[in-house]
mmCIF file of N, CA, C and O in Angstrom:
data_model
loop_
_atom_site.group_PDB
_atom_site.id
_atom_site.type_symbol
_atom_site.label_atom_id
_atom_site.label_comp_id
_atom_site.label_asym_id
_atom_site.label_seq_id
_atom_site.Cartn_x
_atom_site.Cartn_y
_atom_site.Cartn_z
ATOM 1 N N UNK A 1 36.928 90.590 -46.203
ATOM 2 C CA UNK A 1 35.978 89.753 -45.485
ATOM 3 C C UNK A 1 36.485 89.507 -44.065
ATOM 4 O O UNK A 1 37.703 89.403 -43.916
ATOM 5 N N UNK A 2 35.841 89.424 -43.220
ATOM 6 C CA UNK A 2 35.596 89.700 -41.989
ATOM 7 C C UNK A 2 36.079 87.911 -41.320
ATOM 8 O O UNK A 2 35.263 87.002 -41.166
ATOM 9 N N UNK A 3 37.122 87.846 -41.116
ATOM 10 C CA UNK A 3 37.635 86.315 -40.685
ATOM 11 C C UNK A 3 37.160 85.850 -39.215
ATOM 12 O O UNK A 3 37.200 84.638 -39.005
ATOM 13 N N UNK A 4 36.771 86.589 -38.308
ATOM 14 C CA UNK A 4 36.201 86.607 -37.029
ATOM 15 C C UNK A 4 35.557 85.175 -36.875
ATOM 16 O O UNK A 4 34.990 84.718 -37.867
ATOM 17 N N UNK A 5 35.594 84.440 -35.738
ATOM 18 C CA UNK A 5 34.377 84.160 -35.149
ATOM 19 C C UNK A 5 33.645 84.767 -34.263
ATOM 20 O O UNK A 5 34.222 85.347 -33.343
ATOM 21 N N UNK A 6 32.157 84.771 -34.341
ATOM 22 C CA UNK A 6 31.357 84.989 -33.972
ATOM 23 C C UNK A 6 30.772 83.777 -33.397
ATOM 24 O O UNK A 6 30.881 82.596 -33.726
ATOM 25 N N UNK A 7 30.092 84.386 -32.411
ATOM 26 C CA UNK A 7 29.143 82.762 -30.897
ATOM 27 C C UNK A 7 28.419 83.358 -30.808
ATOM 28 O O UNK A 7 28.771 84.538 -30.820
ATOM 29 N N UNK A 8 26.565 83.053 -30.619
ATOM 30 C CA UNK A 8 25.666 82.971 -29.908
ATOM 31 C C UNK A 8 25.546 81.751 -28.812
ATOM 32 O O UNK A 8 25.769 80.590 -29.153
ATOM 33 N N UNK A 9 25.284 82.000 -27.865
ATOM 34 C CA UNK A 9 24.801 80.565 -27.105
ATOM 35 C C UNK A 9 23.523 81.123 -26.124
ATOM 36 O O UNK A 9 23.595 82.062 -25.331
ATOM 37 N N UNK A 10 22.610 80.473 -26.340
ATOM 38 C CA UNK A 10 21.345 80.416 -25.093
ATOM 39 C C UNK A 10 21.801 79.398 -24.023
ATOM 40 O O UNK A 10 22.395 78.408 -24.449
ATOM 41 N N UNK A 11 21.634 79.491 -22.894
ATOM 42 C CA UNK A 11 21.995 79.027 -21.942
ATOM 43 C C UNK A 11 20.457 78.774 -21.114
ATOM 44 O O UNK A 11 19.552 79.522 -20.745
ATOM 45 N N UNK A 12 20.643 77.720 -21.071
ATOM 46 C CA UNK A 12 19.134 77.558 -20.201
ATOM 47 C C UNK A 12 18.948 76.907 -18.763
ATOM 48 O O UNK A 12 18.304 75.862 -18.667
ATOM 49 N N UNK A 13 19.481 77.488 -17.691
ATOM 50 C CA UNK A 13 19.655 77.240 -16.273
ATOM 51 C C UNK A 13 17.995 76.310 -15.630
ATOM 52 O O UNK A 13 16.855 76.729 -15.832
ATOM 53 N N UNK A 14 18.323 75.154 -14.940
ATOM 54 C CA UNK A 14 17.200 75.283 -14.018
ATOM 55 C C UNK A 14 16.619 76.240 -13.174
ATOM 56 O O UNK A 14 17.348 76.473 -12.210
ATOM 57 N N UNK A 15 15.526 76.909 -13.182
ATOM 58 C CA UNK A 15 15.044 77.876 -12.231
ATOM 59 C C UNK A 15 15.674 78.158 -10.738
ATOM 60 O O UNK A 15 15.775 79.216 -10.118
ATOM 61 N N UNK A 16 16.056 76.837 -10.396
ATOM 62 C CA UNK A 16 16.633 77.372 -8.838
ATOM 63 C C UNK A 16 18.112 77.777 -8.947
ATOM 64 O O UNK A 16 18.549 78.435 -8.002
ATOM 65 N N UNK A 17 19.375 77.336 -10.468
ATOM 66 C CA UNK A 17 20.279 77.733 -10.326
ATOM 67 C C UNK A 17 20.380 79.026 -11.379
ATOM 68 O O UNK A 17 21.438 79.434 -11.858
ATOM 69 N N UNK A 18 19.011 79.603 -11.648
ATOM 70 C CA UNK A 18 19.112 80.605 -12.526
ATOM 71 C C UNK A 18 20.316 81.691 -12.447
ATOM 72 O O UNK A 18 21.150 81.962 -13.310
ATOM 73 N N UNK A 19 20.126 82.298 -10.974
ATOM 74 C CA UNK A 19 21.368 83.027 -10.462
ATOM 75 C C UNK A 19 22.791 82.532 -9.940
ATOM 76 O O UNK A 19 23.712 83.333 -9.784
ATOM 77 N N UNK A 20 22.880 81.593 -9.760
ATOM 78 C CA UNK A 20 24.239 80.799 -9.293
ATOM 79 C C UNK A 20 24.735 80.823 -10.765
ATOM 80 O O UNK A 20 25.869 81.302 -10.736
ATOM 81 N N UNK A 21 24.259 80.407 -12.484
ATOM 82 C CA UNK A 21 24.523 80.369 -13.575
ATOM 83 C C UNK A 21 25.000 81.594 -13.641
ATOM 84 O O UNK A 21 26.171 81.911 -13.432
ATOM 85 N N UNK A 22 23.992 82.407 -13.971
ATOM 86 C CA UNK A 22 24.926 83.808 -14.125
ATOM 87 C C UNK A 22 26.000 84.390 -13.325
ATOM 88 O O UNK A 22 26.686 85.112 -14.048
ATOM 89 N N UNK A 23 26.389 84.367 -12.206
ATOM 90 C CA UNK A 23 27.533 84.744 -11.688
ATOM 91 C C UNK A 23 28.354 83.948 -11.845
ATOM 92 O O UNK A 23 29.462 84.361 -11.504
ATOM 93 N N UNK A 24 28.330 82.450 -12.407
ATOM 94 C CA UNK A 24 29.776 82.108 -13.126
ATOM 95 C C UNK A 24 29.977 82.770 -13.751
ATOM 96 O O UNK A 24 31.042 83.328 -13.489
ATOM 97 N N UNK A 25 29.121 83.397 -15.269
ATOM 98 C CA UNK A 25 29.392 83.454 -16.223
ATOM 99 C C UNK A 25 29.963 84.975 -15.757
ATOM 100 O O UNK A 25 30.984 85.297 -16.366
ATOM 101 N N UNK A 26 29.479 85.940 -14.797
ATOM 102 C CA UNK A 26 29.703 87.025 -14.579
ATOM 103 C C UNK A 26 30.715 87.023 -14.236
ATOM 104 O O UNK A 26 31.419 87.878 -14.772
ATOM 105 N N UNK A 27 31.366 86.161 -13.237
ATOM 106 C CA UNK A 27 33.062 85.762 -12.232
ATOM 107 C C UNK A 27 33.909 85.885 -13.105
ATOM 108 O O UNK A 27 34.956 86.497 -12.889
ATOM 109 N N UNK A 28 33.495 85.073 -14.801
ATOM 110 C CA UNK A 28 35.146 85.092 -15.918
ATOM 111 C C UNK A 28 34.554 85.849 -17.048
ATOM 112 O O UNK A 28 34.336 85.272 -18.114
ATOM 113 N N UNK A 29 34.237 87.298 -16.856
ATOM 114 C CA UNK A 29 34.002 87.995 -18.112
ATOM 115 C C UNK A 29 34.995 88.720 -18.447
ATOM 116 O O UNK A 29 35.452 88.985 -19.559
ATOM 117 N N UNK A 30 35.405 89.125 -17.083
ATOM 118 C CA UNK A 30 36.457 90.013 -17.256
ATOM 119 C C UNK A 30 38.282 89.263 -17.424
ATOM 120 O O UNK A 30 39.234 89.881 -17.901
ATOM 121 N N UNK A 31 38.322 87.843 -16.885
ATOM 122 C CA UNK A 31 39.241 87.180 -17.453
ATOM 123 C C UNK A 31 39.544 86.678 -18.893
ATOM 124 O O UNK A 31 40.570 86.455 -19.536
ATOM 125 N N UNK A 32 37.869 86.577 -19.176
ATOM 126 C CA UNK A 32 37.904 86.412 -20.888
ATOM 127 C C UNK A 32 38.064 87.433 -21.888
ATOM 128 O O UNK A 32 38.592 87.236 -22.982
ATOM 129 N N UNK A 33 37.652 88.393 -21.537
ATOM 130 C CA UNK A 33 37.857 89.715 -22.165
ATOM 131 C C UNK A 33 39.717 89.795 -21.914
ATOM 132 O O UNK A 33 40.433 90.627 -22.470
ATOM 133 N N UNK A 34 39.955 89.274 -21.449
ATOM 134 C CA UNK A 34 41.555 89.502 -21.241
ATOM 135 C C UNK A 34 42.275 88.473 -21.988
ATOM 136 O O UNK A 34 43.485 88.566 -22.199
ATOM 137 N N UNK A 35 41.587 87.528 -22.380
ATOM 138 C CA UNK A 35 42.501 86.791 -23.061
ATOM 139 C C UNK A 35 42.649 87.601 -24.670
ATOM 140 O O UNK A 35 42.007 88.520 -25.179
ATOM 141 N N UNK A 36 43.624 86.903 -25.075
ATOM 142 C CA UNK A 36 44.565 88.046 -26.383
ATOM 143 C C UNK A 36 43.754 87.874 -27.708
ATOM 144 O O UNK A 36 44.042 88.620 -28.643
ATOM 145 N N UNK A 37 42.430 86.635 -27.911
ATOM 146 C CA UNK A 37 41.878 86.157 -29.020
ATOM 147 C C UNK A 37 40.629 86.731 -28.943
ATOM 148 O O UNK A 37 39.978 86.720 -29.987
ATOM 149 N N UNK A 38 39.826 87.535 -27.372
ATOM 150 C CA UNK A 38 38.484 87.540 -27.642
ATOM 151 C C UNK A 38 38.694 88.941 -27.692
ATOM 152 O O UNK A 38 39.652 89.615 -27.312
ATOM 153 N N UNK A 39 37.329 89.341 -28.376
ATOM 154 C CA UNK A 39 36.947 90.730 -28.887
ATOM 155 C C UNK A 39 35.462 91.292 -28.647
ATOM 156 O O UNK A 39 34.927 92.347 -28.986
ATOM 157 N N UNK A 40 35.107 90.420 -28.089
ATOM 158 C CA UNK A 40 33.687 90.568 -27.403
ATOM 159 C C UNK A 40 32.891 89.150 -26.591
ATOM 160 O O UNK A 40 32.535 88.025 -26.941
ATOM 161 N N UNK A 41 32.874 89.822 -25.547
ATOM 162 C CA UNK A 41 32.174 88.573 -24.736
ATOM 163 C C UNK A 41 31.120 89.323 -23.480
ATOM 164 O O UNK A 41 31.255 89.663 -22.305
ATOM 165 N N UNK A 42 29.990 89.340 -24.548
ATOM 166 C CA UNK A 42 28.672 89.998 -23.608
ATOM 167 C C UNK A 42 27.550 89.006 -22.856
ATOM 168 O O UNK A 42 26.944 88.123 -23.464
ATOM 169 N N UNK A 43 27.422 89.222 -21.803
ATOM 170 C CA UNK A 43 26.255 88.579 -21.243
ATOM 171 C C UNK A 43 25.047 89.228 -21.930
ATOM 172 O O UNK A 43 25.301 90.298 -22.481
ATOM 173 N N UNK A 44 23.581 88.721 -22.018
ATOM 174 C CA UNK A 44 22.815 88.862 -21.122
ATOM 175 C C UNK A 44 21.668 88.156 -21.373
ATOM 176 O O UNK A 44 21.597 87.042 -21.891
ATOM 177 N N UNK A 45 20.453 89.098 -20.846
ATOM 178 C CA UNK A 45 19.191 87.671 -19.956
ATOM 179 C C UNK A 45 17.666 88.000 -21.260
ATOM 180 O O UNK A 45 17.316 89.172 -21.399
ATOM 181 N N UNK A 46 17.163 87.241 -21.818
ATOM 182 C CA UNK A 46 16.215 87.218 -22.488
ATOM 183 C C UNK A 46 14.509 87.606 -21.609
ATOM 184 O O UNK A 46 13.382 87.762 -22.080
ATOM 185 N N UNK A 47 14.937 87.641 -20.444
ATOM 186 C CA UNK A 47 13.796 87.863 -19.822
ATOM 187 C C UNK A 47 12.672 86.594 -18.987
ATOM 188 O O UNK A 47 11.902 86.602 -18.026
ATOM 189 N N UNK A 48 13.218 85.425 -20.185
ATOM 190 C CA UNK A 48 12.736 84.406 -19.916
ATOM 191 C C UNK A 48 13.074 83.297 -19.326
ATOM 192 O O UNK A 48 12.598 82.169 -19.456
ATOM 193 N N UNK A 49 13.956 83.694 -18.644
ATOM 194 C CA UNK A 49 14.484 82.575 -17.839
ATOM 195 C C UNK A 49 16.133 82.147 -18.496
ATOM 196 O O UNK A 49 16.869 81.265 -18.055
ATOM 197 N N UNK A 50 16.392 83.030 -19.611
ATOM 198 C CA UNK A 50 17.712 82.299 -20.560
ATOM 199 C C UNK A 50 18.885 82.983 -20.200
ATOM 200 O O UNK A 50 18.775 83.932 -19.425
ATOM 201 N N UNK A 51 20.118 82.624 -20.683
ATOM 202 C CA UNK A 51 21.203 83.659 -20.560
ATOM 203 C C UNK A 51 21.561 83.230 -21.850
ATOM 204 O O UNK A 51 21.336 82.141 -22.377
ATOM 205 N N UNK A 52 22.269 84.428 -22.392
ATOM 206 C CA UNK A 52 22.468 84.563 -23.788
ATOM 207 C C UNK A 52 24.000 85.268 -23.570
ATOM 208 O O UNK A 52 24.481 86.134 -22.839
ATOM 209 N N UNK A 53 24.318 84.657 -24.301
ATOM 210 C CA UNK A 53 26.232 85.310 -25.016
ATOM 211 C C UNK A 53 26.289 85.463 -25.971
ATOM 212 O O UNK A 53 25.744 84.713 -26.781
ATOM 213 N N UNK A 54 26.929 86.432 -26.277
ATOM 214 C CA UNK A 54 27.764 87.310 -27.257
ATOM 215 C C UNK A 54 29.184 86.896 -27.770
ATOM 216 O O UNK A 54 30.127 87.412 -27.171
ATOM 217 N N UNK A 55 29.353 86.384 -28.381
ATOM 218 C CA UNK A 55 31.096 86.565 -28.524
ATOM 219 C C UNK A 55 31.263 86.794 -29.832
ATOM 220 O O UNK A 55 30.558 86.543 -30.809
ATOM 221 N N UNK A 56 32.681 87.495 -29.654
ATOM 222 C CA UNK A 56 33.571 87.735 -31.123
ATOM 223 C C UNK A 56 35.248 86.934 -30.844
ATOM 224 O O UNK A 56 36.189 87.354 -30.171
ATOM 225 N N UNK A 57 35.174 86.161 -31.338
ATOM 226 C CA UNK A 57 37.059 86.028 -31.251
ATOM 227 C C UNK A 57 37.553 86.573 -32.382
ATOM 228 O O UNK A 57 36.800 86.992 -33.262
ATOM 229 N N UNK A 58 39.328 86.640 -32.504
ATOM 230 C CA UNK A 58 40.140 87.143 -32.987
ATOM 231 C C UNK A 58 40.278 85.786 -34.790
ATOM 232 O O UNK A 58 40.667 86.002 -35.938
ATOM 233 N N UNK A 59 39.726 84.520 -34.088
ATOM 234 C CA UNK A 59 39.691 82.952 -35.023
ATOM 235 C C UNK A 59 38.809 82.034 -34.540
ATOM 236 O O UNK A 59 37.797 82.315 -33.898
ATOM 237 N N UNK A 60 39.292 80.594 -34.934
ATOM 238 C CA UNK A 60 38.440 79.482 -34.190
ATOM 239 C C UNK A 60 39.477 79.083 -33.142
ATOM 240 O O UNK A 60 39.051 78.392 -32.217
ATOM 241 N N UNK A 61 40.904 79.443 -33.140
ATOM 242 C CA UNK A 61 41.878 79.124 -32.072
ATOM 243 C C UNK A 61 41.753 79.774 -31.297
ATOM 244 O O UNK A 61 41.738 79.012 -30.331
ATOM 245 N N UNK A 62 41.618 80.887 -30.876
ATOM 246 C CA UNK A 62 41.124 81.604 -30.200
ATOM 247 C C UNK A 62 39.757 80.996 -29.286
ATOM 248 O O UNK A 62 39.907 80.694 -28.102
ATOM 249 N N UNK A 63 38.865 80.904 -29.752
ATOM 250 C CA UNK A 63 37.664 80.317 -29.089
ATOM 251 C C UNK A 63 38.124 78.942 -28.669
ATOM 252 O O UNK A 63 37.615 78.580 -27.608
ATOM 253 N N UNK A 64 39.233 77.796 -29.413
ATOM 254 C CA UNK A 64 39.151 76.840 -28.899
ATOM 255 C C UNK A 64 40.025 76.885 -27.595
ATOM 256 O O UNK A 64 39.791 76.275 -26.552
ATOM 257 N N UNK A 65 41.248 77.862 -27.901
ATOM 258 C CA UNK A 65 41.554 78.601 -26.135
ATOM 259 C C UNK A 65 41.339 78.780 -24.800
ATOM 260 O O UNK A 65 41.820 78.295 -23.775
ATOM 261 N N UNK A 66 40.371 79.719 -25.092
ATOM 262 C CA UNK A 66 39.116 80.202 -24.576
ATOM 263 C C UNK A 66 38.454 79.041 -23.856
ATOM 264 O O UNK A 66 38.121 79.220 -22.684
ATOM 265 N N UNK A 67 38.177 77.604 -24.565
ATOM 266 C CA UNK A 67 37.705 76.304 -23.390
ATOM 267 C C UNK A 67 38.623 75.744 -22.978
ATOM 268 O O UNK A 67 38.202 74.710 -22.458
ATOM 269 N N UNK A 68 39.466 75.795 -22.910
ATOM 270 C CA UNK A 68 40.747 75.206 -22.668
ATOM 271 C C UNK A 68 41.274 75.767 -21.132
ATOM 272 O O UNK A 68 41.885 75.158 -20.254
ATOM 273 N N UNK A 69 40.720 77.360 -21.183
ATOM 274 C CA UNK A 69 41.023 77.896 -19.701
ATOM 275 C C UNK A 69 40.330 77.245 -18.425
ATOM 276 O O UNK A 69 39.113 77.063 -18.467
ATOM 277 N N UNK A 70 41.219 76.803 -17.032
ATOM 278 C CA UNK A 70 40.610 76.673 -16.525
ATOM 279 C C UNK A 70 39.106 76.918 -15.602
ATOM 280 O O UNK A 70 38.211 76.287 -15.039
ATOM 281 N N UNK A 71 39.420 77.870 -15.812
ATOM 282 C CA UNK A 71 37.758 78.920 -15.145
ATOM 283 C C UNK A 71 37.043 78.615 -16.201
ATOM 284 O O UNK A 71 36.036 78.527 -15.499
ATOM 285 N N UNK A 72 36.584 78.336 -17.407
ATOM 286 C CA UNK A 72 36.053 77.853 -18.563
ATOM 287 C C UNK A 72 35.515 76.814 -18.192
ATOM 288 O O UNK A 72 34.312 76.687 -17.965
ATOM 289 N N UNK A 73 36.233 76.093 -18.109
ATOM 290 C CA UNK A 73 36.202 74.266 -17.624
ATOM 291 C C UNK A 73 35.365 74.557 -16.711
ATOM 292 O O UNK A 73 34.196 74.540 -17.095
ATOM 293 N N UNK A 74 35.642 74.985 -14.963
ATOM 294 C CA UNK A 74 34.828 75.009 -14.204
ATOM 295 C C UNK A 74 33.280 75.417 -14.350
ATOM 296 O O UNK A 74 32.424 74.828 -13.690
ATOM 297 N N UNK A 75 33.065 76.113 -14.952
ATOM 298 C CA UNK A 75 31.834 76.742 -15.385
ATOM 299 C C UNK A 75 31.066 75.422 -16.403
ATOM 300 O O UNK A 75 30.324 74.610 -15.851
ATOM 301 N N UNK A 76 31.334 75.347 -17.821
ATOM 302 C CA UNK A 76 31.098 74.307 -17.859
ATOM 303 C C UNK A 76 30.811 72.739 -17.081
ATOM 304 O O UNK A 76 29.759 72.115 -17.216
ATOM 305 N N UNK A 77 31.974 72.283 -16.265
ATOM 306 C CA UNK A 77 31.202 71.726 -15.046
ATOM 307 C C UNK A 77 30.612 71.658 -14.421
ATOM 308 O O UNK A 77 30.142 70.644 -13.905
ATOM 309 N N UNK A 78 30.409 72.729 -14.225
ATOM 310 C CA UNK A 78 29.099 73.096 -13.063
ATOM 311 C C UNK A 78 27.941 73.324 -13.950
ATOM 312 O O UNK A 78 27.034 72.885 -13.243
ATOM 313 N N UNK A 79 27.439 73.690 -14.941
ATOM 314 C CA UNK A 79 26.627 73.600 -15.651
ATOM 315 C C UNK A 79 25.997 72.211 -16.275
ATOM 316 O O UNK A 79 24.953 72.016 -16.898
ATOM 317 N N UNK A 80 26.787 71.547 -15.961
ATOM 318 C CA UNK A 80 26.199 69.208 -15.935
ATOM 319 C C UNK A 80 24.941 69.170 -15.260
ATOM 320 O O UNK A 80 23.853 68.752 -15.658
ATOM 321 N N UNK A 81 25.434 69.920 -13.650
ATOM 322 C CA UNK A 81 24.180 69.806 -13.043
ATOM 323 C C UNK A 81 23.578 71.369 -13.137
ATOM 324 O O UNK A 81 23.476 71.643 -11.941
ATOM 325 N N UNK A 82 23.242 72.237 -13.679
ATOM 326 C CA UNK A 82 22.647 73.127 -13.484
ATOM 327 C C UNK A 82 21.373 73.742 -14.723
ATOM 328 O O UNK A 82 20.457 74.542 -14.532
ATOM 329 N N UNK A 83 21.784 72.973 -16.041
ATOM 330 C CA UNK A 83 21.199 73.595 -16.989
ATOM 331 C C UNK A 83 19.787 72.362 -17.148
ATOM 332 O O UNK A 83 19.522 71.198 -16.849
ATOM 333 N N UNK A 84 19.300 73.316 -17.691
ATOM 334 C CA UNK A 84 17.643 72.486 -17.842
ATOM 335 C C UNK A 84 17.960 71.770 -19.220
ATOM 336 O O UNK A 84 17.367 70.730 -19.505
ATOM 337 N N UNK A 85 18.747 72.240 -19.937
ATOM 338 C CA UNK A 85 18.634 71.676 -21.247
ATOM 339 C C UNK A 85 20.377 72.279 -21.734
ATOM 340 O O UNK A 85 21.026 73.089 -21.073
ATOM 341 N N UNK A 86 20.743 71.748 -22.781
ATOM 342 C CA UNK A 86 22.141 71.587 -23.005
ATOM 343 C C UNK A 86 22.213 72.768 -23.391
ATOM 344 O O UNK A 86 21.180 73.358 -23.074
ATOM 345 N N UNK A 87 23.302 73.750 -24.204
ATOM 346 C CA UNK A 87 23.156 75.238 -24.423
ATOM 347 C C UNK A 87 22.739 75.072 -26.250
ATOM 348 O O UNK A 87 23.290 74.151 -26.853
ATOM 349 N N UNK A 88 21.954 75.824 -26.873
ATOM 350 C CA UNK A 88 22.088 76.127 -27.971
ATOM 351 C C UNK A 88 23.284 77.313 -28.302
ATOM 352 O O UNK A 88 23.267 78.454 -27.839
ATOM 353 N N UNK A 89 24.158 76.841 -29.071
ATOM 354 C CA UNK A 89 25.165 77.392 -29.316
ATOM 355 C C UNK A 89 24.915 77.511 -30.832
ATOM 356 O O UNK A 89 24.194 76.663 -31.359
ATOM 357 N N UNK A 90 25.527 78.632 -31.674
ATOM 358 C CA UNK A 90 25.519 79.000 -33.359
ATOM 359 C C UNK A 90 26.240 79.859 -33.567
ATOM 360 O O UNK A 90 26.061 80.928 -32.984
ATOM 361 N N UNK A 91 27.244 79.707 -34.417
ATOM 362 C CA UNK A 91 28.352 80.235 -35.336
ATOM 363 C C UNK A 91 27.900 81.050 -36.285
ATOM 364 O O UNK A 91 27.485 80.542 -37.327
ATOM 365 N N UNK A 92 27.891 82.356 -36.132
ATOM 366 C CA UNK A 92 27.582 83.105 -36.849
ATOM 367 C C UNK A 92 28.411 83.821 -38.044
ATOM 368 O O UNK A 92 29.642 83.784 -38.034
ATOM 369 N N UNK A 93 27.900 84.285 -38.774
ATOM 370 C CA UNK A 93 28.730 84.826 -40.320
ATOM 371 C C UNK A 93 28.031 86.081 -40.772
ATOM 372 O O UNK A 93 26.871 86.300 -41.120
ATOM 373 N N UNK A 94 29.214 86.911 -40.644
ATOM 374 C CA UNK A 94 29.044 88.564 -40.384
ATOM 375 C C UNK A 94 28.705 88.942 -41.737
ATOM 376 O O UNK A 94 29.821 88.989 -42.254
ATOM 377 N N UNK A 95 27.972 89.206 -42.530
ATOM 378 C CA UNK A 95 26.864 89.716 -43.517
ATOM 379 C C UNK A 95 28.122 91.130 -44.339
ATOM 380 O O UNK A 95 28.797 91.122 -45.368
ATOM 381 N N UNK A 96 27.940 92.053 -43.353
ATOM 382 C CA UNK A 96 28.306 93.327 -43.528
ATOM 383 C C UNK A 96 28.948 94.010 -42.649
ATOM 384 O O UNK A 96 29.253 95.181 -42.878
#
């Protein structure tokens, strides 16, 4: 059995910081992909105005890591004032 965590999160930007949102998230993909716990950390855009993530970590220590980094933090901060609505986030459980 497959011990992973798995993340979805919808991200739902106000319209005017639609693009300022995504290039945070774009600025630490490649720092997160570097940390030693994640195993997937994909952007992308629903079409509708959302940003959507992907992740796989290595555990849940790993992901709790992962917020712990500063560039993490910042992003999150800046998202207080930027999101229209808080993120739907869900823990997923790998089937097969």
């Amino acid at each position: 059995m497959n011990e992973h965590t798995f993340i979805f999160a919808k991200i739902t930007p106000k319209p005017k910081y639609f693009e300022v949102s995504k290039e945070a998230i774009m600025n630490i993909i490649s720092q997160t992909r570097n940390e030693p716990g994640c195993l997937e950390f994909t952007l992308h855009e629903d079409g509708s105005g959302n940003l959507c993530l992907y992740e796989e970590w290595i555990d849940d220590n790993a992901l709790k890591l992962h917020h712990e980094m500063d560039y993490t933090k910042a992003v999150f901060e800046a998202y207080t004032d930027w999101l229209a609505i808080p993120p739907e986030i869900s823990k997923l459980i790998k089937q097969a």
